[in-house]
Every structure is written in structure tokens, then in C-alpha cells.
Amino acid sequence: MKLNEAIFLRIRELANSHGLSVYKLAKNSGVPRSTVATMRINKSVGTASIYGICEYLEMTLCDFFRSPLFDRENLMD
């Protein structure tokens, strides 16, 4: 899968594990709704958006990317 797809899947995974929709997680994190819509269609996701989500969930960026989704064998160019 592409990196942007993995990032969105990770955000969805984290939202689900906290009992939130992706939109609710984004809203609570200060990420604009339009950014979430862009993420859904696998466009680029800014690091500021990922950081905002991490801050809201009280996790580090390392924690965010510590997922099998980001293992080299799961990603392609």
C-alpha cells in the first residue's frame, strides 16, 4: 500500500480504538474536516495534522508510526 493509505488506515485504527469516528477524532484534534476528506482519498497528509492527532491522543509521533502498517514490506512507492 502507499504511505498515505497507511497513514489514513492508522488514523482510522486509532479513532476506532478510542471509540471515535475519524471525523470526530479530527475535529477534537483541530484537524480541518477538509483535511480528513483529503486523507480519505489517499492524498498527502501533512505532518501538522498527524502531530495534532497525536497530541490529542497523548501519544508521540513514534507511537503513531509504530505499527505494522508502516513496515517496509507493507509499503510501496
mmCIF file of C-alpha atoms in Angstrom:
data_model
loop_
_atom_site.group_PDB
_atom_site.id
_atom_site.type_symbol
_atom_site.label_atom_id
_atom_site.label_comp_id
_atom_site.label_asym_id
_atom_site.label_seq_id
_atom_site.Cartn_x
_atom_site.Cartn_y
_atom_site.Cartn_z
ATOM 1 C CA MET A 1 0.000 0.000 0.000
ATOM 2 C CA LYS A 2 1.060 3.586 -0.386
ATOM 3 C CA LEU A 3 2.289 5.574 2.601
ATOM 4 C CA ASN A 4 -0.691 7.947 2.532
ATOM 5 C CA GLU A 5 -3.074 4.996 2.623
ATOM 6 C CA ALA A 6 -1.194 3.525 5.591
ATOM 7 C CA ILE A 7 -1.419 6.861 7.410
ATOM 8 C CA PHE A 8 -5.179 7.054 6.914
ATOM 9 C CA LEU A 9 -5.621 3.437 7.996
ATOM 10 C CA ARG A 10 -3.591 4.166 11.130
ATOM 11 C CA ILE A 11 -5.730 7.214 11.901
ATOM 12 C CA ARG A 12 -8.876 5.130 11.417
ATOM 13 C CA GLU A 13 -7.424 2.376 13.621
ATOM 14 C CA LEU A 14 -6.645 4.871 16.395
ATOM 15 C CA ALA A 15 -10.057 6.511 16.111
ATOM 16 C CA ASN A 16 -11.788 3.141 16.416
ATOM 17 C CA SER A 17 -9.670 2.128 19.399
ATOM 18 C CA HIS A 18 -10.778 5.328 21.177
ATOM 19 C CA GLY A 19 -14.452 4.894 20.241
ATOM 20 C CA LEU A 20 -14.410 7.822 17.812
ATOM 21 C CA SER A 21 -15.164 8.315 14.163
ATOM 22 C CA VAL A 22 -12.330 9.639 12.044
ATOM 23 C CA TYR A 23 -14.183 12.948 11.721
ATOM 24 C CA LYS A 24 -14.704 13.237 15.477
ATOM 25 C CA LEU A 25 -11.044 12.464 16.117
ATOM 26 C CA ALA A 26 -10.008 15.077 13.583
ATOM 27 C CA LYS A 27 -12.395 17.680 14.979
ATOM 28 C CA ASN A 28 -11.186 17.084 18.536
ATOM 29 C CA SER A 29 -7.591 17.304 17.287
ATOM 30 C CA GLY A 30 -8.127 20.583 15.483
ATOM 31 C CA VAL A 31 -7.664 18.996 12.058
ATOM 32 C CA PRO A 32 -9.960 20.595 9.463
ATOM 33 C CA ARG A 33 -12.762 18.443 8.067
ATOM 34 C CA SER A 34 -11.454 19.138 4.560
ATOM 35 C CA THR A 35 -8.122 17.587 5.531
ATOM 36 C CA VAL A 36 -9.881 14.396 6.633
ATOM 37 C CA ALA A 37 -11.769 14.293 3.340
ATOM 38 C CA THR A 38 -8.443 14.628 1.528
ATOM 39 C CA MET A 39 -6.971 11.809 3.635
ATOM 40 C CA ARG A 40 -9.849 9.525 2.702
ATOM 41 C CA ILE A 41 -8.956 9.703 -0.970
ATOM 42 C CA ASN A 42 -5.288 8.998 -0.242
ATOM 43 C CA LYS A 43 -3.888 12.419 -0.921
ATOM 44 C CA SER A 44 -0.980 13.759 1.076
ATOM 45 C CA VAL A 45 -1.346 14.226 4.807
ATOM 46 C CA GLY A 46 0.635 16.987 6.470
ATOM 47 C CA THR A 47 2.808 16.268 9.454
ATOM 48 C CA ALA A 48 0.992 19.021 11.368
ATOM 49 C CA SER A 49 -2.252 17.061 11.041
ATOM 50 C CA ILE A 50 -0.631 13.857 12.253
ATOM 51 C CA TYR A 51 1.003 15.768 15.105
ATOM 52 C CA GLY A 52 -2.347 17.291 16.123
ATOM 53 C CA ILE A 53 -3.934 13.867 16.271
ATOM 54 C CA CYS A 54 -1.008 12.547 18.315
ATOM 55 C CA GLU A 55 -1.266 15.461 20.734
ATOM 56 C CA TYR A 56 -4.991 14.872 21.236
ATOM 57 C CA LEU A 57 -4.431 11.146 21.823
ATOM 58 C CA GLU A 58 -1.456 11.878 24.088
ATOM 59 C CA MET A 59 0.919 9.811 22.002
ATOM 60 C CA THR A 60 4.189 10.550 20.269
ATOM 61 C CA LEU A 61 4.827 10.544 16.554
ATOM 62 C CA CYS A 62 6.962 7.458 17.187
ATOM 63 C CA ASP A 63 3.918 5.763 18.712
ATOM 64 C CA PHE A 64 1.847 6.746 15.696
ATOM 65 C CA PHE A 65 4.278 5.190 13.254
ATOM 66 C CA ARG A 66 4.928 2.145 15.456
ATOM 67 C CA SER A 67 2.503 -0.066 13.565
ATOM 68 C CA PRO A 68 2.871 -2.962 11.150
ATOM 69 C CA LEU A 69 1.171 -0.727 8.595
ATOM 70 C CA PHE A 70 4.482 1.107 8.224
ATOM 71 C CA ASP A 71 6.725 -1.953 7.943
ATOM 72 C CA ARG A 72 8.834 -1.744 4.811
ATOM 73 C CA GLU A 73 7.304 -4.885 3.320
ATOM 74 C CA ASN A 74 3.823 -3.349 3.588
ATOM 75 C CA LEU A 75 4.658 -0.129 1.755
ATOM 76 C CA MET A 76 5.327 0.575 -1.877
ATOM 77 C CA ASP A 77 6.301 3.690 -3.802
#
